[in-house]
CSV table of C-alpha atoms and ligand atoms in Angstrom, one decimal:
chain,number,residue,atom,x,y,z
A,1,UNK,CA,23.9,-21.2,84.3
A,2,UNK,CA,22.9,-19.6,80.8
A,3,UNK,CA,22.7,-23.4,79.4
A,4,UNK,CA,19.0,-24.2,78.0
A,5,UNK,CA,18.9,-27.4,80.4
A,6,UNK,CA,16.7,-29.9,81.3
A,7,UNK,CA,16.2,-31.4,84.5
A,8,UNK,CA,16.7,-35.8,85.0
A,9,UNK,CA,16.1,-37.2,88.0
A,10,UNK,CA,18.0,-40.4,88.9
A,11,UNK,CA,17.9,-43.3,91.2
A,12,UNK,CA,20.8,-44.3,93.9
A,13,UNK,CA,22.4,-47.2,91.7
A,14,UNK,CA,21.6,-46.4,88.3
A,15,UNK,CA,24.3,-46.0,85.5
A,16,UNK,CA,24.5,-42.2,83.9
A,17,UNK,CA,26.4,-42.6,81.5
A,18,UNK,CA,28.7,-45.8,80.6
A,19,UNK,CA,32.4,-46.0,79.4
A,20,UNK,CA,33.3,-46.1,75.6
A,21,UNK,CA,29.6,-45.7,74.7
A,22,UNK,CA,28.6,-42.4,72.5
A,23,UNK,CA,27.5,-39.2,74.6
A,24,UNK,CA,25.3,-36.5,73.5
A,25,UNK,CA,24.9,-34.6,76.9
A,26,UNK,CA,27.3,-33.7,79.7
A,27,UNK,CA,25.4,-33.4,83.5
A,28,UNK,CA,25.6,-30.5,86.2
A,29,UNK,CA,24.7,-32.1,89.5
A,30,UNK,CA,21.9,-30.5,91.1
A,31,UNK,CA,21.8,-32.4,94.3
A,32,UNK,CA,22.7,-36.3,94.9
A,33,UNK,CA,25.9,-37.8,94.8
A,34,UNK,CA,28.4,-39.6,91.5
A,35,UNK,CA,30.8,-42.0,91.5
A,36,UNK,CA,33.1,-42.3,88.3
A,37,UNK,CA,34.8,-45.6,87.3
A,38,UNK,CA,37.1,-46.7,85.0
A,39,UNK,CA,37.3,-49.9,83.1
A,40,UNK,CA,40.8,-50.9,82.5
A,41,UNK,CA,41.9,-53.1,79.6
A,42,UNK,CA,42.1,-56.0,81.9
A,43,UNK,CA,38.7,-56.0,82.9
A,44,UNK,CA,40.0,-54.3,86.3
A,45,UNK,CA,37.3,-51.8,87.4
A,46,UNK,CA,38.9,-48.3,89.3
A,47,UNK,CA,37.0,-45.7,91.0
A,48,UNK,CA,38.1,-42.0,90.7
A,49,UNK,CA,36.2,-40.8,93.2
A,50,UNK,CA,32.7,-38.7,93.5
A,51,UNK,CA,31.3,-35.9,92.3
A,52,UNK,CA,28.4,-34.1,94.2
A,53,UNK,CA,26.3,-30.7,93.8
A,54,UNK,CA,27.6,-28.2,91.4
A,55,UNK,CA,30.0,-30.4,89.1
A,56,UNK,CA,29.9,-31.2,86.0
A,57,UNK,CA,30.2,-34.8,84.3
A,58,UNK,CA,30.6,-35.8,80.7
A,59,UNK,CA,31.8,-32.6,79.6
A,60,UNK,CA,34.7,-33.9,77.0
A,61,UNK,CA,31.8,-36.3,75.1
A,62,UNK,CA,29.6,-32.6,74.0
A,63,UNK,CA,32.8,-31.1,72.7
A,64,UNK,CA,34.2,-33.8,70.4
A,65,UNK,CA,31.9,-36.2,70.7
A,66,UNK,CA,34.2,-39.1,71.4
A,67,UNK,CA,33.0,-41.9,73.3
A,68,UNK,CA,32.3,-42.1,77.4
A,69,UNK,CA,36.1,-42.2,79.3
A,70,UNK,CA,34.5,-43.1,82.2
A,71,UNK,CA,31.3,-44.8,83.4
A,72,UNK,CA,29.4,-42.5,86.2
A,73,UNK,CA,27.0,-44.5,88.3
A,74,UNK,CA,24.5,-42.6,91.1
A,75,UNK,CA,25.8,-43.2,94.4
A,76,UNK,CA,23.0,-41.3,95.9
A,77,UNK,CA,19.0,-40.6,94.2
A,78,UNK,CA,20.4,-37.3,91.7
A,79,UNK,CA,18.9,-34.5,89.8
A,80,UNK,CA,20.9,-33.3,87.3
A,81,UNK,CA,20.7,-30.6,84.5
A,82,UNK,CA,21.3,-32.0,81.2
A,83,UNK,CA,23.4,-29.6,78.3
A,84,UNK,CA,23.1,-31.1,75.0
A,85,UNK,CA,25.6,-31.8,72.8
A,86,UNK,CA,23.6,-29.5,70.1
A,87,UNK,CA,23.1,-26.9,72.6
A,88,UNK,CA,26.7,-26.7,73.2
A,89,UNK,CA,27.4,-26.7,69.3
A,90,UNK,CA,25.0,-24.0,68.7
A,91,UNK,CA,27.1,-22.0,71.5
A,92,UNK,CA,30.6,-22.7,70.4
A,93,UNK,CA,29.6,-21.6,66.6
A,94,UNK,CA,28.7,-18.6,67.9
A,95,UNK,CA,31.8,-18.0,69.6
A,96,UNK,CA,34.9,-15.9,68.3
A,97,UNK,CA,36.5,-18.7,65.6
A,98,UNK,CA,39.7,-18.3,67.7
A,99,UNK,CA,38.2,-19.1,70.6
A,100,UNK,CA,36.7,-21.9,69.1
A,101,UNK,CA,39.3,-23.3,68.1
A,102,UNK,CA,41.8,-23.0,70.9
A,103,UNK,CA,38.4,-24.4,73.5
A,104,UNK,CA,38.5,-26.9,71.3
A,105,UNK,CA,42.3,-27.8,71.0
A,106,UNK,CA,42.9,-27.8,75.1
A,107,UNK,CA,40.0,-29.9,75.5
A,108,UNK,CA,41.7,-33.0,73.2
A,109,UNK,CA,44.3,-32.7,74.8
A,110,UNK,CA,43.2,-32.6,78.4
A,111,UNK,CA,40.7,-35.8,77.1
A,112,UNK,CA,44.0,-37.5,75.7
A,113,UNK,CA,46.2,-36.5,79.0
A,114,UNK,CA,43.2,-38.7,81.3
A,115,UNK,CA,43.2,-41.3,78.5
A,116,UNK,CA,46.8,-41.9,78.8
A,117,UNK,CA,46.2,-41.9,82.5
A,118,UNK,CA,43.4,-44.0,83.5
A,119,UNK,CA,42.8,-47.0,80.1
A,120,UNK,CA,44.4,-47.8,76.8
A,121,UNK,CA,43.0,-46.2,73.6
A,122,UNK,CA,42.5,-49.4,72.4
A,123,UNK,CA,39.5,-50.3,74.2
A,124,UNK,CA,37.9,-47.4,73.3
A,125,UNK,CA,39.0,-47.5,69.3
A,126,UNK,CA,40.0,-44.0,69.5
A,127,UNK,CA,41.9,-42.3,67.0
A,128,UNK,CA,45.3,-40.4,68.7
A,129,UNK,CA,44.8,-36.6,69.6
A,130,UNK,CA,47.1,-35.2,66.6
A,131,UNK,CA,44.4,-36.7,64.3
A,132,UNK,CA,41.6,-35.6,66.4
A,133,UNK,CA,43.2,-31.4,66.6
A,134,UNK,CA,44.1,-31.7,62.5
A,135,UNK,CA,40.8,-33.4,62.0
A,136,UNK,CA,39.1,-30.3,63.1
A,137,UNK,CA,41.6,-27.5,61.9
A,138,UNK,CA,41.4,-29.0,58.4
A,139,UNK,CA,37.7,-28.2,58.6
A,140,UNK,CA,37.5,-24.9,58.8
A,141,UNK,CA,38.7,-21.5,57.9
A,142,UNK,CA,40.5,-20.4,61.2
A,143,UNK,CA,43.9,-21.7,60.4
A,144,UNK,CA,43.6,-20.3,57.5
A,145,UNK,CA,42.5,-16.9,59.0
A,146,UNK,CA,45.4,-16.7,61.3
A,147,UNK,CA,47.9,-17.6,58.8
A,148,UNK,CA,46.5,-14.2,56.8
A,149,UNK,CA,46.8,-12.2,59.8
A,150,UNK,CA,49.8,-13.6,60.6
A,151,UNK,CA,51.5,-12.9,57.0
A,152,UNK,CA,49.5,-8.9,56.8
A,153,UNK,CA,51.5,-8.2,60.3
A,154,UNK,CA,54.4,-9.2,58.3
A,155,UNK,CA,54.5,-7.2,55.4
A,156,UNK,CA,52.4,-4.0,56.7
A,157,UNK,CA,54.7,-1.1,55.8
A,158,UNK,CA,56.6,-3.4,52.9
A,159,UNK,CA,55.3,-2.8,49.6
A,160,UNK,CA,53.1,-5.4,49.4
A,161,UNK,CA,50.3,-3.4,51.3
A,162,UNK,CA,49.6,-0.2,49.3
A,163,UNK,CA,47.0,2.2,48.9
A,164,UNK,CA,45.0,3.1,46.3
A,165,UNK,CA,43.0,6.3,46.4
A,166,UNK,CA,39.9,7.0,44.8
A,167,UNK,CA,38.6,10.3,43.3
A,168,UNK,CA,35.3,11.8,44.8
A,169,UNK,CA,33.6,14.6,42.2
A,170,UNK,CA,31.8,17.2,43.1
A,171,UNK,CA,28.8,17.1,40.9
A,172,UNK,CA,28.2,20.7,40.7
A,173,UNK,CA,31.7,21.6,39.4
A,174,UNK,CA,32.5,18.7,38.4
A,175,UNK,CA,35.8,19.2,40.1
A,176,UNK,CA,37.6,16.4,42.2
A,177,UNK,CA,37.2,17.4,46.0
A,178,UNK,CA,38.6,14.9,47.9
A,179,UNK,CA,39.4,10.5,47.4
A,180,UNK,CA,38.7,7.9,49.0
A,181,UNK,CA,41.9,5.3,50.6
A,182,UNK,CA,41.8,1.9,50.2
A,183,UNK,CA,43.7,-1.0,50.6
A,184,UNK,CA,45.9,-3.2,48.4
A,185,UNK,CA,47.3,-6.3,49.1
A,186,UNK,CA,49.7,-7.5,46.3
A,187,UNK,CA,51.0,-11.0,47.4
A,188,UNK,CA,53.9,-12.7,45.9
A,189,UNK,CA,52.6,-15.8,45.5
A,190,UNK,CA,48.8,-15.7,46.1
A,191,UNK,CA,48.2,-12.4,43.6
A,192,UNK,CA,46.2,-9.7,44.5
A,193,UNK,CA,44.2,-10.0,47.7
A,194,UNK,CA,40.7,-8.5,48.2
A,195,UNK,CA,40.0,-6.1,50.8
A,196,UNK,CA,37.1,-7.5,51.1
A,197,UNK,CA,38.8,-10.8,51.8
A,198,UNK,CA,41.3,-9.5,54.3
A,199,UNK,CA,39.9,-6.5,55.8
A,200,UNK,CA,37.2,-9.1,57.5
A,201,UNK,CA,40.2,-11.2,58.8
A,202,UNK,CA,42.5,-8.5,60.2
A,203,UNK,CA,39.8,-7.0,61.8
A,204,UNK,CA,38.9,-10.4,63.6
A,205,UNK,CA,42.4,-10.8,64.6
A,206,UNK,CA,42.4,-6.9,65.7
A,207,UNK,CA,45.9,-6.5,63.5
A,208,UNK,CA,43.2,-4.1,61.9
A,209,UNK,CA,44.2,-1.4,64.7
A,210,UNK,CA,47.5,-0.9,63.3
A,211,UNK,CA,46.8,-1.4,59.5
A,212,UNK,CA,44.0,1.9,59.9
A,213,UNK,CA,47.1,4.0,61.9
A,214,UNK,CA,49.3,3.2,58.6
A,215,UNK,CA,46.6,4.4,56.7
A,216,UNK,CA,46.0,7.2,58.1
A,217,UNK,CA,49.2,8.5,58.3
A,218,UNK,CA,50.2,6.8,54.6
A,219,UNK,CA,47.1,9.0,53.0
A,220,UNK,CA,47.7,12.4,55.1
A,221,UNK,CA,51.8,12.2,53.4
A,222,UNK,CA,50.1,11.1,49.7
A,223,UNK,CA,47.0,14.0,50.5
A,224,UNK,CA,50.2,16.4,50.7
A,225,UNK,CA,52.7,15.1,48.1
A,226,UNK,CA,49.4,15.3,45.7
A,227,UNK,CA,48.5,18.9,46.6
A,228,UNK,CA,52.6,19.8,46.3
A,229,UNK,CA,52.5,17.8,43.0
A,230,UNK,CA,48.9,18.8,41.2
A,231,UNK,CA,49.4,22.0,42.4
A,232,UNK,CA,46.5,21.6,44.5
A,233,UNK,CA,48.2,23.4,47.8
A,234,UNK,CA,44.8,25.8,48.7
A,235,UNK,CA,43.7,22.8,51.3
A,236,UNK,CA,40.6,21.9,49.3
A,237,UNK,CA,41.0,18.6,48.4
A,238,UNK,CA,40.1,15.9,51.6
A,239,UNK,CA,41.1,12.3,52.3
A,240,UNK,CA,38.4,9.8,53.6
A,241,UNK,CA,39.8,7.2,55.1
A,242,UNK,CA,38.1,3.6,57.0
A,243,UNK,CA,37.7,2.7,60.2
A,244,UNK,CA,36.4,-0.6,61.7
A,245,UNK,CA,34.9,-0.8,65.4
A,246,UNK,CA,38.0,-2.0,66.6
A,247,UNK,CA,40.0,1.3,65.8
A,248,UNK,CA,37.1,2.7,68.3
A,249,UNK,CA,38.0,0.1,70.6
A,250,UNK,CA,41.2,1.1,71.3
A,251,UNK,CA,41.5,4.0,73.8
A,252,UNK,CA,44.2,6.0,72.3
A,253,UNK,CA,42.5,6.4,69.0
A,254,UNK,CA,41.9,10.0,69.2
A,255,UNK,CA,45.2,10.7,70.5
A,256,UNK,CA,46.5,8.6,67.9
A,257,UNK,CA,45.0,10.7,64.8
A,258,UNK,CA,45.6,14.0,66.4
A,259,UNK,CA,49.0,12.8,66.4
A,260,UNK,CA,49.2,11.4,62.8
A,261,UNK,CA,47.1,14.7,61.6
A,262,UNK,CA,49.6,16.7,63.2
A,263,UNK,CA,53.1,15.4,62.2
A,264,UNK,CA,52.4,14.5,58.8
A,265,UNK,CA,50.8,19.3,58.7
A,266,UNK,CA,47.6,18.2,56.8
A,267,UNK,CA,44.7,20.2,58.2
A,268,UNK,CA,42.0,18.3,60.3
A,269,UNK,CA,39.2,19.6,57.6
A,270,UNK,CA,41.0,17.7,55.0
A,271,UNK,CA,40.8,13.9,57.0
A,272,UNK,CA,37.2,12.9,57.0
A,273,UNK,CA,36.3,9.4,59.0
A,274,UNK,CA,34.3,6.9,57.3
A,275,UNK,CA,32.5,4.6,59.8
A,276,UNK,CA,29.7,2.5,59.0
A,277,UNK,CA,26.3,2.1,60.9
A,278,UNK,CA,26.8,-0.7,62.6
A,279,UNK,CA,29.8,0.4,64.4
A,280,UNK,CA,27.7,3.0,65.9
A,281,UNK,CA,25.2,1.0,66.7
A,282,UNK,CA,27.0,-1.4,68.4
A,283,UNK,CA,29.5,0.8,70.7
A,284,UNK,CA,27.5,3.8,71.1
A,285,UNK,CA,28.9,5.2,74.5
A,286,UNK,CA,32.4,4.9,73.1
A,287,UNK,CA,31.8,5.8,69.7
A,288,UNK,CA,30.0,9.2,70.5
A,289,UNK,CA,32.4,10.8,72.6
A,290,UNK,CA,35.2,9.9,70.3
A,291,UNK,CA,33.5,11.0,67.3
A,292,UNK,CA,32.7,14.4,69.2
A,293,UNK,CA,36.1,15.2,69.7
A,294,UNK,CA,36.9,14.2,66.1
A,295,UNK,CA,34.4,16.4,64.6
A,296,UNK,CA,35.6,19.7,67.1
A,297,UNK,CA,38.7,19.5,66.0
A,298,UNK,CA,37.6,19.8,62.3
A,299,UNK,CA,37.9,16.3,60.7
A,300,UNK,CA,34.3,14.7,58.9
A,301,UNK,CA,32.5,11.9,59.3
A,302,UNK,CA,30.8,9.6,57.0
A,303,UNK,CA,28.7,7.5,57.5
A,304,UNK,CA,29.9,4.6,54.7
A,305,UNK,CA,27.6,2.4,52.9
A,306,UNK,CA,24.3,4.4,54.0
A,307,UNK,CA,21.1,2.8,54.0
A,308,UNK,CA,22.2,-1.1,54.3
A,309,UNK,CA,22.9,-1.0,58.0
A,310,UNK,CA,20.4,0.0,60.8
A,311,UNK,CA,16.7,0.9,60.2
A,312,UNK,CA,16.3,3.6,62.9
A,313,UNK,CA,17.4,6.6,62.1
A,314,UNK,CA,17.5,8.4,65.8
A,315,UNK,CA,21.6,7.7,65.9
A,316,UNK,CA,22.0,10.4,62.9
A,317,UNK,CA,20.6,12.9,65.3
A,318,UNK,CA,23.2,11.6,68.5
A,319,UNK,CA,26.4,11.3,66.8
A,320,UNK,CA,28.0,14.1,65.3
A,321,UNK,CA,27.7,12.8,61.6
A,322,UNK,CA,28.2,15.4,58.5
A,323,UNK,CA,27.9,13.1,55.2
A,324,UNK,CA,26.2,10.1,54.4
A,325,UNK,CA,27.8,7.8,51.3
A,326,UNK,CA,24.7,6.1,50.1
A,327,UNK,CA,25.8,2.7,49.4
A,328,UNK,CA,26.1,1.6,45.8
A,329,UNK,CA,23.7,-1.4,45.5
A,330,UNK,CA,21.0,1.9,45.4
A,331,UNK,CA,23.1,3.8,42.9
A,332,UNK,CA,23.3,0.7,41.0
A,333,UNK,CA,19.6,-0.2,41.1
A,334,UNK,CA,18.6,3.8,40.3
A,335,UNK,CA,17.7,4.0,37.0
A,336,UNK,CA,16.0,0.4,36.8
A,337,UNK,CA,14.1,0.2,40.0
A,338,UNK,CA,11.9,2.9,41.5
A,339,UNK,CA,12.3,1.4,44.5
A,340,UNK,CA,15.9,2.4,44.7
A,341,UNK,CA,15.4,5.7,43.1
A,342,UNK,CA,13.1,6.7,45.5
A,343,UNK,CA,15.4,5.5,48.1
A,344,UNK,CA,18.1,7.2,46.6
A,345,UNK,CA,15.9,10.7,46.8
A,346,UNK,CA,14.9,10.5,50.5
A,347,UNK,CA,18.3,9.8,51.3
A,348,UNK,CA,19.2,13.1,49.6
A,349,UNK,CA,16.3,15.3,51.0
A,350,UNK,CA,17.4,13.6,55.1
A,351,UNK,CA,21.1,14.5,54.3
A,352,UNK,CA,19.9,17.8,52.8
A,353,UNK,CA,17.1,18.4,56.0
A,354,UNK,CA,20.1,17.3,58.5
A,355,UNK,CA,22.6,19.5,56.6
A,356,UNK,CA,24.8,16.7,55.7
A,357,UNK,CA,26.4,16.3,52.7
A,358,UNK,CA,25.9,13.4,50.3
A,359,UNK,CA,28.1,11.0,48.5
A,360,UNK,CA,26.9,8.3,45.5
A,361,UNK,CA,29.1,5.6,45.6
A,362,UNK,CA,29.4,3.4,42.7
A,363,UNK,CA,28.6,5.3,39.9
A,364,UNK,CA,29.4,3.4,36.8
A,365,UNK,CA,26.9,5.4,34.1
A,366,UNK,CA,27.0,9.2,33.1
A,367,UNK,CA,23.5,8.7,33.3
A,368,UNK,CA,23.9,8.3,36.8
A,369,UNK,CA,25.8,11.1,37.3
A,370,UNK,CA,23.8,13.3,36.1
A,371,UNK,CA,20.2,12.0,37.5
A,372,UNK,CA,22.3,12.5,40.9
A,373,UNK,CA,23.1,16.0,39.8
A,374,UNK,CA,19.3,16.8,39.0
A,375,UNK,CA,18.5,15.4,42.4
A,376,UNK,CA,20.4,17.7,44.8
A,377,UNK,CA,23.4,15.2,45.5
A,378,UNK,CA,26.9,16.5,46.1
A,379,UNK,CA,29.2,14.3,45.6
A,380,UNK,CA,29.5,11.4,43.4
A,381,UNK,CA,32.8,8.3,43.2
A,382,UNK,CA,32.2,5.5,41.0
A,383,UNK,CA,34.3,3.8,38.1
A,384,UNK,CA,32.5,6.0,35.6
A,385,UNK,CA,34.5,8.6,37.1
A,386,UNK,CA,38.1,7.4,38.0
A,387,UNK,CA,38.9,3.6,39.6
A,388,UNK,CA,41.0,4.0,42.8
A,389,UNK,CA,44.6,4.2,41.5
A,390,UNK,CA,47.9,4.4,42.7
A,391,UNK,CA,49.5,7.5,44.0
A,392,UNK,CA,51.4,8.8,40.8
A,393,UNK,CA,48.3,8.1,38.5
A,394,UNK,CA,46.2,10.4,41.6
A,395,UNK,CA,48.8,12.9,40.6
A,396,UNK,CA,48.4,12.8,37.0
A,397,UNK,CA,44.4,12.6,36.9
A,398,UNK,CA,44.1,15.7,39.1
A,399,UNK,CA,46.8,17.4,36.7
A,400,UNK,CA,44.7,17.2,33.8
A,401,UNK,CA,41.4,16.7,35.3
A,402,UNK,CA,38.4,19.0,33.1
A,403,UNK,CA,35.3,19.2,35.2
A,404,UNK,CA,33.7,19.6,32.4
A,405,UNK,CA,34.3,16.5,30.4
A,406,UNK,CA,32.4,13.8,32.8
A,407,UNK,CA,29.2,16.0,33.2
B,1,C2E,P1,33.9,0.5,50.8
B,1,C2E,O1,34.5,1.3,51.9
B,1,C2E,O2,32.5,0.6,50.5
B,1,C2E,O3,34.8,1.0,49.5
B,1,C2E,C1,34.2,1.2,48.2
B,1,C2E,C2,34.4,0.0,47.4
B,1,C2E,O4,33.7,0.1,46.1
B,1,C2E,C3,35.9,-0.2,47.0
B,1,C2E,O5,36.1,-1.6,46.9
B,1,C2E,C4,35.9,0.4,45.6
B,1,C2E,O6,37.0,-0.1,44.8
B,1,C2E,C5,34.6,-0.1,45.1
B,1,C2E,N1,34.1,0.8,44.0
B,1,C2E,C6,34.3,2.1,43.8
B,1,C2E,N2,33.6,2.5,42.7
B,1,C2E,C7,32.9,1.5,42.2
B,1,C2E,C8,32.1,1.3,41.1
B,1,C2E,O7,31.7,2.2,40.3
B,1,C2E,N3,31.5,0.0,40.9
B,1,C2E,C9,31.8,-1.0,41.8
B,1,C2E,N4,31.3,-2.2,41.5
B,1,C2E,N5,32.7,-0.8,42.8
B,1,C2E,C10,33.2,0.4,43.0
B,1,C2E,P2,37.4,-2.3,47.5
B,1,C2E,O8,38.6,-1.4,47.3
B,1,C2E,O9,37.5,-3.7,47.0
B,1,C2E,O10,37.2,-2.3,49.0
B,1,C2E,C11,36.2,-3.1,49.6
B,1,C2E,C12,35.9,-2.8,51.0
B,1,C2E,O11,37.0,-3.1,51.8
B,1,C2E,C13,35.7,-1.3,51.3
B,1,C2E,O12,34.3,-1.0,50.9
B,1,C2E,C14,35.9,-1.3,52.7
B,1,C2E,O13,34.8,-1.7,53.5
B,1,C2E,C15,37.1,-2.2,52.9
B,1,C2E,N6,38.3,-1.5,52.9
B,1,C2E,C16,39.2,-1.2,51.9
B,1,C2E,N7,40.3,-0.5,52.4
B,1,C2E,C17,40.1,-0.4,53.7
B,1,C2E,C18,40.9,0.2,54.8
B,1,C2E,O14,41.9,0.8,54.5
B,1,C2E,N8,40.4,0.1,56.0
B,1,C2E,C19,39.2,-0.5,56.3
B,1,C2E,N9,38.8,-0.6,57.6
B,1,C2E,N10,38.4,-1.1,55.3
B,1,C2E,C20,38.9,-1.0,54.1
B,2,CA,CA1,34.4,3.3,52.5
B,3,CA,CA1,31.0,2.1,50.8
């Protein structure tokens, strides 16, 4: 038992715990013997039977922390573990919210089921179980959550989920080599929804799986309708598009994107992954392999948000990474702090010693740009350069783009 637990040792005769009074620890038996009892409103005492090494007793109490249903009295001299009501707590906050919730749900109900059993409510002043479960769902974000994922599944692949795409420059040129996707959720009633409010919650609820496929195979079609349309058709420009750790989760991911690479005739150089450090960290076995047979059959990956995540650098030998996209809190910090500048500069000369490539993100200044430039990097995307837009607007900016006239 993985419970931080104390140890109690009680005499043959004494009470444990007694009905309708507050409990703030549930009981494993160790060794000894229990016998539970109900009060009735009548004053009519019932046993329930006994308990005896290995069981638990005043679980329900630690969960919602409703009074005793029962009183448990030591039949036989008893050690028992104690687990803490706080202990417990700490353990279910840590838990997946759903999880949380649902533990939480069944065992009001199963509390309520033996109270409608065994005594009225009345003698213990109880509130009824629809108050108890809306009590808690009221007081916290999960229903909330689920409703989101809920509505996403809904209207992924209706227009209300779009994406934008984002140039990325290449700072010697000045020309745009590739963009970034990213998601946009337009809601009738609720306005525009932040990725960075939704991506979390999909990816919790694992809807995040099929969102990334659409993605994919959404920005491979724009990647070619934009080279058709720009008249951009020499395969140069790439698509970089995100992944969460749950797209690795799922074992037909590779298959998945060959497939999508191959139907929608973009070439595997063009579709570069962007994965962040943590994902790697936290699935390595899976994540290497499948990154492996990513990279051999031509697609990049990027490591996104560089330099926020993990502070051992030993995974950017393992896994077979070929850019790093320094995050933008350094790019924003550059030209005030030399802190960040200087982080900004080793991150350039690693990418450079590892022959990776290097992306700025957020790059809002020209001054930036070209201190970025100066420094060796290759690539630069920031607002300074082009918001993410929508599809036609991509079309139009890479039309008339002149590398000369942001540099
Ligand atoms: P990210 O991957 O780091 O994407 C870059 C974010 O920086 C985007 O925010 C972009 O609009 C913003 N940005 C670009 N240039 C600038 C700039 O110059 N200044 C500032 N302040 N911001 C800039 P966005 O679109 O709100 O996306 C937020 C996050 O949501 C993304 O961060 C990414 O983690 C996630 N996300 C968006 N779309 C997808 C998706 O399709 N799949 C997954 N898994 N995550 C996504
Ligand atoms: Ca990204
Ligand atoms: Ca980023």
């Amino acid at each position: 038992m993985s419970f931080s637990t104390e140890k109690k040792a009680i005499k043959a005769g004494d009470i444990i715990m007694r009905q309708c009074e507050p409990g703030h620890a549930a009981y494993i038996i160790e060794s000894g013997r229990v016998e539970i009892v109900l009060e009735q409103s009548g004053g009519k005492v019932q046993s329930v039977g006994t308990r005896g090494p290995g069981a638990i007793i005043g679980e329900m109490a630690i969960v919602d922390n409703a009074p005793r249903t029962a009183t448990v009295r030591a039949i036989e001299d008893c050690e028992l573990l104690e687990i803490t009501a706080e202990d417990f707590a700490r353990r279910l906050a840590a838990a997946d919210p759903v999880l949380r919730m649902t533990t939480q749900v069944i065992l009001t109900r199963y509390r309520d089921m033996l109270t409608r059993a065994d005594i009225s409510r009345d003698s213990l002043n109880w509130p009824p179980p629809e108050t108890l479960e809306l009590d808690y769902a009221q007081g916290t974000d999960v229903v909330q959550n689920i409703k989101i994922a809920n509505e996403f599944k809904d209207v992924l692949g209706t227009e209300e989920i779009s994406l934008h795409y984002q140039p990325i420059i290449d700072l010697q040129t000045g020309g745009i080599g590739g963009f970034e996707a990213l998601m946009r959720w337009q809601h009738p009633e609720k306005g525009f929804i932040s990725p960075g409010i939704f991506i979390p919650i999909i990816e919790e609820s694992g809807m995040i799986v099929l969102a990334s496929r659409w993605a994919l195979r959404e920005s491979c079609l724009a990647l070619k309708r934009i080279e058709n349309r720009a008249g951009r058709r020499d395969g140069s420009l790439f698509m970089s598009v995100n992944f969460s750790s749950h797209d690795f989760a799922s074992e037909d991911f590779v298959d998945a994107v060959y497939t999508t690479i191959s139907e929608t005739d973009v070439d595997p150089k063009q579709v570069h992954l962007e994965i962040t450090e943590r994902l790697l960290i936290h699935q390595p076995d899976n994540a290497k392999e499948t990154l492996e047979m990513c990279r051999k059959a031509g697609m990049g990956i990027s490591i996104d948000d560089f330099g926020t995540g993990y502070s051992s650098l030993s995974y950017l030998h393992y896994f077979p990474i070929d850019t790093l996209k320094i995050d933008q809190s350094f790019i924003r910090d550059m030209l005030k702090n030399d802190a960040s500048l200087e982080l900004v500069k080793s991150i350039i000369s690693l990418g450079k010693n590892m022959k990776m490539k290097v992306i700025a993100e957020g790059v809002e200044h020209k001054e930036e740009g070209l201190m970025l430039r100066e420094l060796g990097c290759d690539m630069a995307q920031g607002y300074y350069f082009a918001r993410p837009c929508a599809e036609k607007a991509v079309i139009d900016l890479v039309s008339s783009w002149n590398p000369e006239e942001k540099m």
